[in-house]
Coordinates of C-alpha atoms and ligand atoms in Angstrom, one line a residue:
M134 CA 38.2 87.8 33.0
T135 CA 38.5 91.6 33.1
K136 CA 36.5 93.3 30.3
V137 CA 37.5 96.6 28.8
A138 CA 35.4 98.9 26.5
I139 CA 37.2 101.4 24.3
I140 CA 34.9 104.0 22.9
G141 CA 36.2 105.4 19.6
A142 CA 38.8 104.0 17.2
G143 CA 40.5 107.2 16.3
P144 CA 44.2 107.7 17.0
C145 CA 43.6 107.4 20.8
G146 CA 41.5 104.3 20.6
L147 CA 44.1 102.8 18.2
S148 CA 46.9 103.6 20.7
M149 CA 44.9 101.8 23.3
L150 CA 44.4 98.7 21.1
R151 CA 48.1 98.7 20.2
S152 CA 49.2 99.0 23.8
F153 CA 47.3 95.8 24.7
E154 CA 48.6 94.0 21.6
Q155 CA 52.2 94.8 22.6
A156 CA 51.7 93.5 26.1
E157 CA 50.2 90.3 24.7
K158 CA 53.2 89.9 22.4
K159 CA 55.4 89.9 25.6
G160 CA 53.4 87.0 26.9
E161 CA 51.2 88.9 29.3
K162 CA 47.5 87.9 29.7
I163 CA 45.4 90.8 28.5
P164 CA 41.8 91.5 29.3
E165 CA 38.9 91.0 26.9
I166 CA 38.5 94.1 24.7
V167 CA 35.6 95.5 22.8
C168 CA 36.1 98.7 20.8
F169 CA 33.0 100.6 19.7
E170 CA 33.3 102.9 16.7
K171 CA 30.4 104.8 15.2
Q172 CA 32.0 105.3 11.8
E173 CA 32.3 102.4 9.3
D174 CA 36.1 102.5 9.5
W175 CA 38.8 103.4 11.9
G176 CA 41.2 106.4 12.0
G177 CA 38.9 109.0 13.7
L178 CA 39.2 112.5 12.2
W179 CA 41.8 111.3 9.8
N180 CA 39.2 109.1 8.1
Y181 CA 38.1 111.9 5.8
S182 CA 34.4 112.2 5.1
W183 CA 32.7 114.4 2.5
R184 CA 29.7 114.4 4.7
T185 CA 28.6 117.2 7.0
G186 CA 25.6 117.2 9.4
S187 CA 24.4 113.7 9.9
D188 CA 25.2 110.4 8.2
Q189 CA 22.8 108.0 6.4
Y190 CA 21.6 106.7 9.8
G191 CA 20.9 110.2 11.2
D192 CA 24.0 110.1 13.5
P193 CA 26.1 113.4 13.7
V194 CA 29.2 113.2 11.5
P195 CA 32.3 113.5 13.8
N196 CA 34.6 114.5 11.0
S197 CA 36.2 118.0 11.1
M198 CA 39.0 117.5 8.5
Y199 CA 39.0 119.0 5.1
R200 CA 40.5 118.4 1.6
Y201 CA 44.0 119.7 1.3
L202 CA 44.7 119.5 5.1
W203 CA 48.4 119.1 5.7
S204 CA 50.0 118.4 9.1
N205 CA 50.3 121.7 10.9
G206 CA 53.2 120.4 13.0
P207 CA 56.4 118.5 12.0
K208 CA 55.5 114.8 11.6
E209 CA 58.7 114.0 13.7
C210 CA 56.9 115.5 16.8
L211 CA 54.1 113.0 16.6
E212 CA 56.1 109.9 15.5
F213 CA 55.3 106.6 17.2
A214 CA 58.2 105.3 19.2
D215 CA 57.3 101.7 18.2
Y216 CA 56.7 102.3 14.5
S217 CA 58.8 105.0 12.8
F218 CA 58.0 106.8 9.6
D219 CA 61.0 105.2 8.0
E220 CA 59.7 101.7 8.9
H221 CA 56.3 102.5 7.4
F222 CA 57.3 104.3 4.2
G223 CA 60.6 102.5 3.6
N224 CA 62.6 105.7 3.4
P225 CA 62.6 109.2 4.9
I226 CA 59.7 111.5 3.8
P227 CA 59.3 115.3 4.2
S228 CA 58.3 116.7 7.5
F229 CA 54.8 118.1 6.8
P230 CA 52.7 115.4 5.1
P231 CA 49.1 115.9 3.8
R232 CA 46.2 114.2 5.6
E233 CA 46.2 111.1 3.4
V234 CA 49.8 110.3 4.2
L235 CA 49.4 110.6 7.9
Y236 CA 46.2 108.5 7.8
D237 CA 48.2 105.8 6.0
Y238 CA 50.9 106.0 8.7
I239 CA 48.4 105.9 11.6
L240 CA 46.8 102.7 10.2
G241 CA 50.1 101.0 9.3
R242 CA 50.9 99.5 12.7
V243 CA 47.4 98.4 13.6
T244 CA 46.5 96.7 10.3
K245 CA 49.3 94.1 10.6
G246 CA 47.7 92.0 13.4
N247 CA 44.1 91.1 14.1
L248 CA 43.1 94.2 16.0
K249 CA 40.3 95.0 13.6
D250 CA 38.4 92.0 14.9
K251 CA 38.1 93.8 18.3
V252 CA 36.2 96.8 16.8
R253 CA 32.5 96.9 16.4
F254 CA 32.1 99.4 13.5
N255 CA 29.0 101.4 12.7
T256 CA 28.2 101.0 16.4
C257 CA 27.5 104.2 18.5
V258 CA 27.7 104.1 22.2
T259 CA 24.6 105.8 23.4
G260 CA 24.7 105.2 27.2
V261 CA 27.3 104.4 29.9
V262 CA 26.2 104.0 33.6
Y263 CA 28.2 102.8 36.5
S264 CA 26.8 100.7 39.4
E265 CA 28.0 97.9 41.6
N266 CA 31.6 98.1 40.4
N267 CA 31.0 97.9 36.7
F268 CA 29.7 99.8 33.7
E269 CA 26.7 99.0 31.6
I270 CA 27.2 100.2 28.1
T271 CA 24.3 100.7 25.7
S272 CA 25.2 100.7 22.0
H273 CA 23.4 101.2 18.7
D274 CA 24.2 99.0 15.8
K275 CA 23.3 101.6 13.2
V276 CA 23.2 99.3 10.2
N277 CA 20.7 96.9 11.8
D278 CA 19.1 99.5 14.0
K279 CA 19.5 97.3 17.1
F280 CA 20.4 98.4 20.6
S281 CA 22.5 96.1 22.9
K282 CA 23.7 96.3 26.5
D283 CA 27.0 94.9 27.7
I284 CA 28.8 94.9 31.1
F285 CA 32.5 96.1 31.4
D286 CA 35.0 96.5 34.3
Y287 CA 36.8 99.4 32.7
V288 CA 35.8 102.0 30.1
V289 CA 38.3 104.0 28.0
V290 CA 36.8 107.2 26.5
S291 CA 38.6 108.0 23.3
T292 CA 35.9 109.8 21.4
G293 CA 38.0 113.0 20.7
H294 CA 37.0 116.5 21.4
F295 CA 37.1 118.2 18.0
S296 CA 33.9 117.0 16.6
V297 CA 31.1 119.0 18.2
P298 CA 31.4 122.6 17.1
F299 CA 31.0 125.6 19.4
I300 CA 28.8 128.0 17.3
P301 CA 28.4 131.5 18.6
E302 CA 25.8 133.9 17.1
Y303 CA 26.6 137.5 16.1
L304 CA 24.0 140.3 15.4
G305 CA 22.9 140.3 11.8
M306 CA 23.6 136.6 11.1
K307 CA 19.9 135.8 10.5
S308 CA 19.7 138.3 7.6
F309 CA 23.2 137.7 6.2
P310 CA 22.7 136.8 2.5
G311 CA 25.8 134.6 2.1
R312 CA 26.9 131.3 3.6
I313 CA 27.7 130.9 7.3
L314 CA 29.5 127.7 8.5
H315 CA 31.7 126.4 11.3
S316 CA 35.2 125.0 10.5
H317 CA 33.8 121.6 11.5
D318 CA 31.7 121.7 8.2
F319 CA 34.5 123.2 6.0
R320 CA 35.5 120.7 3.4
D321 CA 36.9 122.3 0.2
A322 CA 38.5 125.7 0.0
E323 CA 37.7 125.8 -3.8
E324 CA 34.2 126.7 -2.8
F325 CA 35.5 130.1 -1.8
R326 CA 37.5 130.9 -4.9
G327 CA 36.8 134.6 -5.9
K328 CA 34.9 135.2 -2.7
N329 CA 35.3 137.6 0.2
V330 CA 35.7 135.4 3.2
I331 CA 35.5 136.3 6.9
V332 CA 37.2 133.9 9.3
L333 CA 36.4 134.3 13.0
G334 CA 38.9 132.9 15.6
S335 CA 42.6 133.1 16.4
S336 CA 43.7 129.6 16.8
Y337 CA 44.8 126.7 14.5
S338 CA 41.6 126.4 12.6
A339 CA 41.4 130.1 11.9
E340 CA 45.0 130.2 10.8
D341 CA 44.8 127.2 8.5
V342 CA 41.3 127.8 7.1
A343 CA 42.3 131.4 6.3
L344 CA 45.5 130.2 4.5
Q345 CA 43.6 127.5 2.6
C346 CA 41.0 129.9 1.3
H347 CA 43.8 132.3 0.3
K348 CA 45.8 129.5 -1.4
Y349 CA 42.8 128.3 -3.4
G350 CA 41.9 131.7 -4.7
A351 CA 39.6 133.6 -2.3
K352 CA 39.4 137.3 -3.3
S353 CA 40.0 138.4 0.3
V354 CA 40.3 136.8 3.7
T355 CA 39.6 138.9 6.8
I356 CA 40.3 137.2 10.2
G357 CA 38.5 138.6 13.2
Y358 CA 40.2 137.8 16.5
R359 CA 38.4 138.1 19.9
H360 CA 41.2 138.4 22.4
N361 CA 44.7 138.2 20.9
P362 CA 45.6 138.4 17.2
M363 CA 47.7 135.5 15.8
G364 CA 50.0 138.3 14.5
F365 CA 51.6 136.4 11.7
K366 CA 53.0 138.2 8.6
W367 CA 50.0 137.5 6.5
P368 CA 50.3 137.3 2.7
S369 CA 48.7 140.1 0.7
G370 CA 44.9 139.4 0.5
V371 CA 44.8 138.3 4.1
K372 CA 44.4 140.6 7.1
E373 CA 43.6 140.3 10.8
V374 CA 41.3 142.7 12.5
F375 CA 39.7 143.0 16.0
Y376 CA 36.5 141.1 16.8
L377 CA 33.3 141.1 14.7
D378 CA 30.7 143.5 16.1
R379 CA 27.8 142.8 13.7
L380 CA 26.7 142.1 10.2
E381 CA 24.6 144.6 8.3
G382 CA 23.4 142.9 5.1
N383 CA 26.5 141.5 3.5
K384 CA 28.8 143.9 5.4
A385 CA 30.9 142.7 8.3
I386 CA 31.5 145.5 10.8
F387 CA 34.3 145.0 13.3
K388 CA 34.8 146.6 16.7
D389 CA 37.9 148.4 15.5
G390 CA 35.7 150.2 12.9
H391 CA 36.9 148.0 10.0
E392 CA 34.3 147.2 7.4
Q393 CA 34.4 144.4 4.9
E394 CA 31.9 143.1 2.3
A395 CA 31.5 139.4 2.8
D396 CA 30.3 136.4 0.8
A397 CA 30.9 133.8 3.5
I398 CA 31.6 133.7 7.3
I399 CA 33.6 130.7 8.6
L400 CA 33.4 130.3 12.4
C401 CA 36.6 128.9 13.7
S402 CA 35.4 129.2 17.2
G403 CA 36.5 125.8 18.5
Y404 CA 34.8 122.7 19.8
L405 CA 33.0 121.4 22.9
H406 CA 34.0 118.4 25.1
H407 CA 30.7 116.7 24.6
F408 CA 29.9 113.2 26.1
P409 CA 26.1 112.8 25.7
F410 CA 26.5 109.0 26.2
L411 CA 28.0 109.3 29.7
S412 CA 25.9 109.6 32.9
E413 CA 26.5 112.9 34.7
D414 CA 28.8 111.4 37.4
L415 CA 31.2 110.1 34.7
K416 CA 31.4 113.2 32.5
L417 CA 34.6 115.2 32.1
K418 CA 33.6 118.9 32.1
T419 CA 36.3 121.1 30.6
G420 CA 37.2 123.5 27.9
N421 CA 40.1 123.0 25.5
R422 CA 43.1 123.3 27.9
L423 CA 46.4 121.7 28.4
Y424 CA 45.5 120.1 31.7
P425 CA 41.8 119.4 32.1
P426 CA 41.1 119.1 35.9
K427 CA 39.7 116.0 37.5
L428 CA 42.0 113.7 35.5
Y429 CA 44.9 112.0 37.4
K430 CA 47.9 111.9 35.2
G431 CA 45.6 113.4 32.6
V432 CA 43.9 110.0 32.2
V433 CA 42.1 108.6 35.2
L434 CA 38.8 110.2 36.3
Q435 CA 39.3 111.5 39.8
N436 CA 36.0 110.1 41.1
N437 CA 36.0 106.8 39.3
H438 CA 39.4 105.1 38.7
K439 CA 37.9 102.6 36.2
L440 CA 37.0 105.4 33.8
L441 CA 40.0 106.4 31.7
Y442 CA 40.0 109.3 29.2
L443 CA 42.6 109.6 26.4
G444 CA 43.5 112.7 24.4
M445 CA 41.3 115.2 26.2
Q446 CA 44.0 117.8 26.4
D447 CA 44.6 120.7 24.1
Q448 CA 47.4 119.4 21.9
F449 CA 50.9 120.3 20.9
H450 CA 51.9 116.6 21.3
T451 CA 49.6 114.2 19.7
F452 CA 50.1 110.6 18.6
N453 CA 53.1 109.7 20.9
M454 CA 51.4 111.5 23.8
F455 CA 48.3 109.4 23.1
D456 CA 50.5 106.3 23.1
C457 CA 52.1 107.3 26.5
Q458 CA 48.6 107.7 27.9
A459 CA 47.4 104.4 26.4
W460 CA 50.4 102.5 27.8
F461 CA 49.8 104.1 31.2
A462 CA 46.0 103.3 31.0
R463 CA 46.8 99.7 30.0
D464 CA 49.0 99.3 33.1
V465 CA 46.4 100.7 35.4
V466 CA 43.9 98.2 34.0
M467 CA 46.3 95.3 34.3
G468 CA 47.2 96.3 37.9
K469 CA 50.8 97.1 37.1
I470 CA 50.3 100.8 38.1
K471 CA 48.6 101.4 41.4
I472 CA 46.4 104.5 41.8
P473 CA 47.4 106.4 45.0
N474 CA 45.0 107.6 47.7
N475 CA 42.6 110.5 47.1
S476 CA 44.8 113.2 48.7
E477 CA 47.8 112.2 46.6
I478 CA 45.6 112.3 43.5
E479 CA 44.3 115.7 44.5
K480 CA 47.8 117.0 45.1
D481 CA 49.1 115.7 41.7
I482 CA 46.2 117.2 39.8
N483 CA 46.5 120.5 41.6
K484 CA 50.2 120.7 40.9
W485 CA 49.7 120.4 37.1
V486 CA 46.6 122.6 37.0
S487 CA 48.3 125.4 38.9
M488 CA 51.4 125.2 36.6
E489 CA 49.2 125.3 33.6
E490 CA 47.4 128.4 34.8
K491 CA 50.7 130.3 34.9
L492 CA 51.7 129.6 31.3
E493 CA 52.2 132.7 29.2
N494 CA 53.5 131.9 25.8
P495 CA 53.8 129.0 23.3
D496 CA 57.3 128.0 24.4
Q497 CA 56.1 127.6 28.0
M498 CA 53.1 125.6 26.8
I499 CA 55.4 123.3 24.8
D500 CA 57.6 122.8 27.9
F501 CA 54.6 122.0 30.0
Q502 CA 53.2 119.4 27.7
T503 CA 56.6 117.9 27.1
E504 CA 57.2 117.5 30.8
Y505 CA 53.7 115.9 31.2
T506 CA 54.4 113.5 28.4
K507 CA 57.9 112.6 29.7
E508 CA 56.5 111.9 33.1
L509 CA 53.9 109.5 31.7
H510 CA 56.5 107.9 29.4
N511 CA 58.6 107.1 32.5
L512 CA 55.7 105.2 34.0
S513 CA 55.4 102.4 31.4
D514 CA 57.5 100.4 29.0
Y515 CA 56.6 102.5 26.0
P516 CA 59.7 102.4 23.8
K517 CA 62.5 104.9 23.8
I518 CA 61.9 108.2 22.0
D519 CA 63.7 111.5 22.3
F520 CA 61.2 113.9 23.8
E521 CA 64.0 116.5 24.3
L522 CA 64.5 116.6 20.5
I523 CA 60.7 116.9 20.1
R524 CA 60.7 119.8 22.5
T525 CA 63.4 121.6 20.5
H526 CA 61.6 120.8 17.2
F527 CA 58.3 122.3 18.5
K528 CA 60.0 125.5 19.5
E529 CA 61.9 125.8 16.2
W530 CA 58.6 125.2 14.4
E531 CA 56.9 128.0 16.3
H532 CA 59.7 130.3 15.3
H533 CA 59.5 129.3 11.7
K534 CA 55.8 130.2 11.8
V535 CA 56.6 133.6 13.2
E536 CA 59.2 134.1 10.5
D537 CA 56.9 133.3 7.7
I538 CA 53.5 131.6 8.0
M539 CA 53.5 130.7 4.2
T540 CA 56.8 128.8 4.3
Y541 CA 57.0 127.1 7.7
R542 CA 55.8 123.8 6.1
N543 CA 58.8 123.7 3.8
N544 CA 61.3 123.0 6.6
S545 CA 62.8 119.7 7.5
F546 CA 63.3 118.0 10.9
S547 CA 65.1 114.9 12.3
S548 CA 63.4 111.9 13.7
P549 CA 63.3 111.4 17.5
V550 CA 63.0 107.6 16.8
T551 CA 65.5 106.8 14.0
G552 CA 67.5 110.0 13.8
S553 CA 67.0 110.3 10.0
V554 CA 66.7 113.7 8.6
A555 CA 63.6 114.5 6.4
P556 CA 64.2 115.5 2.8
I557 CA 62.8 118.8 1.6
H558 CA 59.5 118.3 -0.2
H559 CA 59.7 118.7 -4.0
T560 CA 57.1 121.5 -4.0
P561 CA 56.7 124.4 -1.5
W562 CA 53.4 124.1 0.4
A563 CA 52.0 127.3 -1.0
S564 CA 52.1 126.0 -4.6
A565 CA 51.5 122.3 -3.9
M566 CA 47.9 121.8 -5.1
D567 CA 47.9 118.0 -5.4
D568 CA 48.0 116.7 -1.9
S569 CA 47.5 113.0 -2.8
L570 CA 49.7 110.3 -1.1
K571 CA 50.9 109.2 -4.6
N572 CA 52.1 112.6 -5.5
F573 CA 53.6 113.4 -2.1
L574 CA 55.6 110.1 -2.0
N575 CA 56.5 109.6 -5.6
K576 CA 58.1 112.9 -6.1
S577 CA 59.8 112.9 -2.7
K578 CA 61.8 109.9 -4.0
N579 CA 63.3 111.9 -6.8
Ligands
LIG177 C1 40.7 120.1 11.6 C2 41.7 119.4 12.5 C3 43.0 119.2 12.0 C4 43.9 118.5 12.8 N1 45.2 118.4 12.3 C5 46.1 117.8 13.1 C6 47.5 117.6 12.6 O1 47.8 118.1 11.6 N2 48.4 116.9 13.4 C7 48.0 116.4 14.6 O2 48.8 115.8 15.3 N3 46.8 116.6 15.1 C8 45.8 117.2 14.4 N4 44.6 117.4 14.8 C9 44.3 116.9 16.2 C10 43.5 115.6 16.3 O3 42.7 115.9 17.5 C11 44.3 114.4 16.5 O4 45.2 114.2 15.5 C12 43.5 113.1 16.6 O5 42.6 112.9 15.6 C13 42.8 112.9 17.9 O6 42.4 111.6 18.1 P1 41.2 111.1 19.0 O7 41.3 109.6 18.9 O8 41.3 111.7 20.3 O9 39.9 111.7 18.4 P2 39.2 111.5 16.9 O10 40.2 111.5 15.9 O11 38.2 112.5 16.9 O12 38.5 110.0 17.0 C14 37.5 109.8 17.9 C15 36.7 108.6 17.3 O13 35.6 108.3 18.3 C16 34.4 107.9 17.5 N5 33.3 108.2 18.4 C17 32.9 109.4 18.9 N6 31.8 109.2 19.6 C18 31.5 107.9 19.6 C19 30.5 107.1 20.2 N7 29.5 107.6 21.0 N8 30.4 105.8 20.0 C20 31.4 105.2 19.2 N9 32.4 105.9 18.6 C21 32.4 107.2 18.8 C22 34.5 108.8 16.3 O14 33.8 108.3 15.2 C23 36.0 108.8 16.0 O15 36.4 107.8 15.1 C24 43.6 118.0 14.1 C25 42.3 118.2 14.6 C26 41.3 118.9 13.8 C27 40.0 119.1 14.3
LIG178 N1 46.5 120.3 10.5 C1 46.0 121.5 10.5 O1 46.5 122.3 9.8 C2 44.9 121.9 11.4 C3 44.0 122.8 11.0 C4 42.9 123.2 11.8 C5 42.9 122.7 13.1 N2 43.8 121.9 13.5 C6 43.7 121.3 14.9 O2 42.4 121.4 15.4 C7 42.3 121.6 16.8 C8 41.3 122.6 17.1 O3 41.7 123.9 16.8 P1 40.6 125.1 16.7 O4 41.3 126.3 16.2 O5 39.4 124.6 16.0 O6 40.1 125.2 18.2 P2 40.8 126.0 19.5 O7 42.3 125.8 19.4 O8 40.1 125.5 20.7 O9 40.5 127.5 19.3 C9 39.2 128.0 19.4 C10 39.2 129.5 18.9 O10 37.9 130.0 18.9 C11 37.9 131.3 19.4 N3 36.5 131.6 19.8 C12 35.8 131.0 20.7 N4 34.6 131.6 20.9 C13 34.6 132.7 20.0 C14 33.7 133.7 19.7 N5 32.5 133.7 20.3 N6 34.0 134.6 18.7 C15 35.2 134.5 18.1 N7 36.1 133.6 18.4 C16 35.8 132.7 19.3 C17 38.9 131.3 20.5 O11 39.3 132.6 20.6 P3 39.8 133.2 22.1 O12 41.3 132.8 22.1 O13 39.6 134.7 21.9 O14 39.0 132.6 23.1 C18 40.0 130.4 19.8 O15 40.8 131.3 19.0 C19 43.8 121.9 17.2 O16 44.3 120.7 17.8 C20 44.5 122.1 15.9 O17 45.8 121.8 15.9 C21 44.9 121.5 12.7

């Protein structure tokens, strides 16, 4: 019997488990599956942890999510085709849920069956090598401190790529008297109440961490961009300036001459695709981009078609794109999708990579990833979902952000699965301090 290893039980790993479960329900014979998860529970980044650094076993904490994190895109854009928000919550809910609500949704469809039995929790994969047509996986049972070796025919890497921070150094950091941290270790914006905060970066973490600090009472927030400013209409107390040059004592000096006293520096400088457990020939080497090269259909490793990667792209689309990838990967494993010859693969990868390199603005990037997801969707029996509506939603969302970065989360979108329209949330995001599931759902029923 074919044996498949899934490494990681975050949203991508769960999509993979779900895809096999759905095939089995249709009467198909599925392979033997083992999913390795180094945390004590599933859900990946959405399984919030207060911990930073390493866990009680000395293993690096993968979590990068923080308290008060709300979805930064409309939930309708990430909805599962086979499990709608309406089905999970029993009635329509607002479009921008906090983390706990999305976590509940992600787990909803996988907790119904016996998928959890397939996951080895607290088990970290420490080595993967390929020889003689199969993979040998070494894993560490962290609780019992025991190493095991197992043989598999296919390996699915779904370990995420927003867990290992990229941490640059700036002149003066060694003598800076305040706190310096990466967004990976940011947990609670309350810590920065009354403080002058410097945020470095110009992508989603920089945007959201800056707004969180502002919302929870930072005295000032100064964002230093490196290449392009985000350029939003920032609320008073938040400003965006050009690139940090150096720190002198507690003073941050920027390349445009701007100077700002600082109590804390938060590096929102992104993450590394980091796979220390894979042998060199199996490692995907890429930055955070919409089409990492060397992956056929964004999934199958070009030089080893039994190694499948999920969710390695920079992401507009998330959960339903992961599903399309997982359904595709499942059909590759089950022999329903045939991988073409090397020159076809090369041609296909080059086509996507060269299109990606020409993208100039967010609308084009949304179009690109929507086209990619639609193509994958057409290759499997993943249920019907309206990706054209999702495309339109994403563009509208981008424009809402440009109109007002403080209010974009108050808007409502319609479901690409059920068509239902989300109610407006009872409290505008900027004044919603209680982000619990109970508060979000209870009041939304009023
Ligand atoms: C701060 C932040 C906020 C985000 N907010 C949103 C949002 O609002 N909406 C959205 O759609 N997306 C958001 N994302 C994007 C996020 O990448 C996806 O939502 C999703 O979590 C990716 O799923 P994944 O399974 O690829 O990775 P992860 O969620 O990272 O899961 C990977 C899993 O693999 C496990 N693992 C790693 N290495 C090993 C190993 N060696 N052995 C065993 N297990 C291992 C980890 O413990 C983890 O459980 C956010 C990302 C970040 C960093
Ligand atoms: N739900 C939410 O609200 C929320 C919040 C946070 C994050 N997220 C998600 O988290 C994921 C990761 O986002 P991210 O912003 O952490 O990573 P990212 O999108 O990869 O962006 C990395 C940023 O780091 C900057 N950078 C890199 N090196 C730098 C340096 N030496 N000095 C200054 N800046 C540097 C880059 O700037 P250049 O452009 O100049 O290279 C870029 O702006 C995304 O999927 C996002 O959606 C979601």
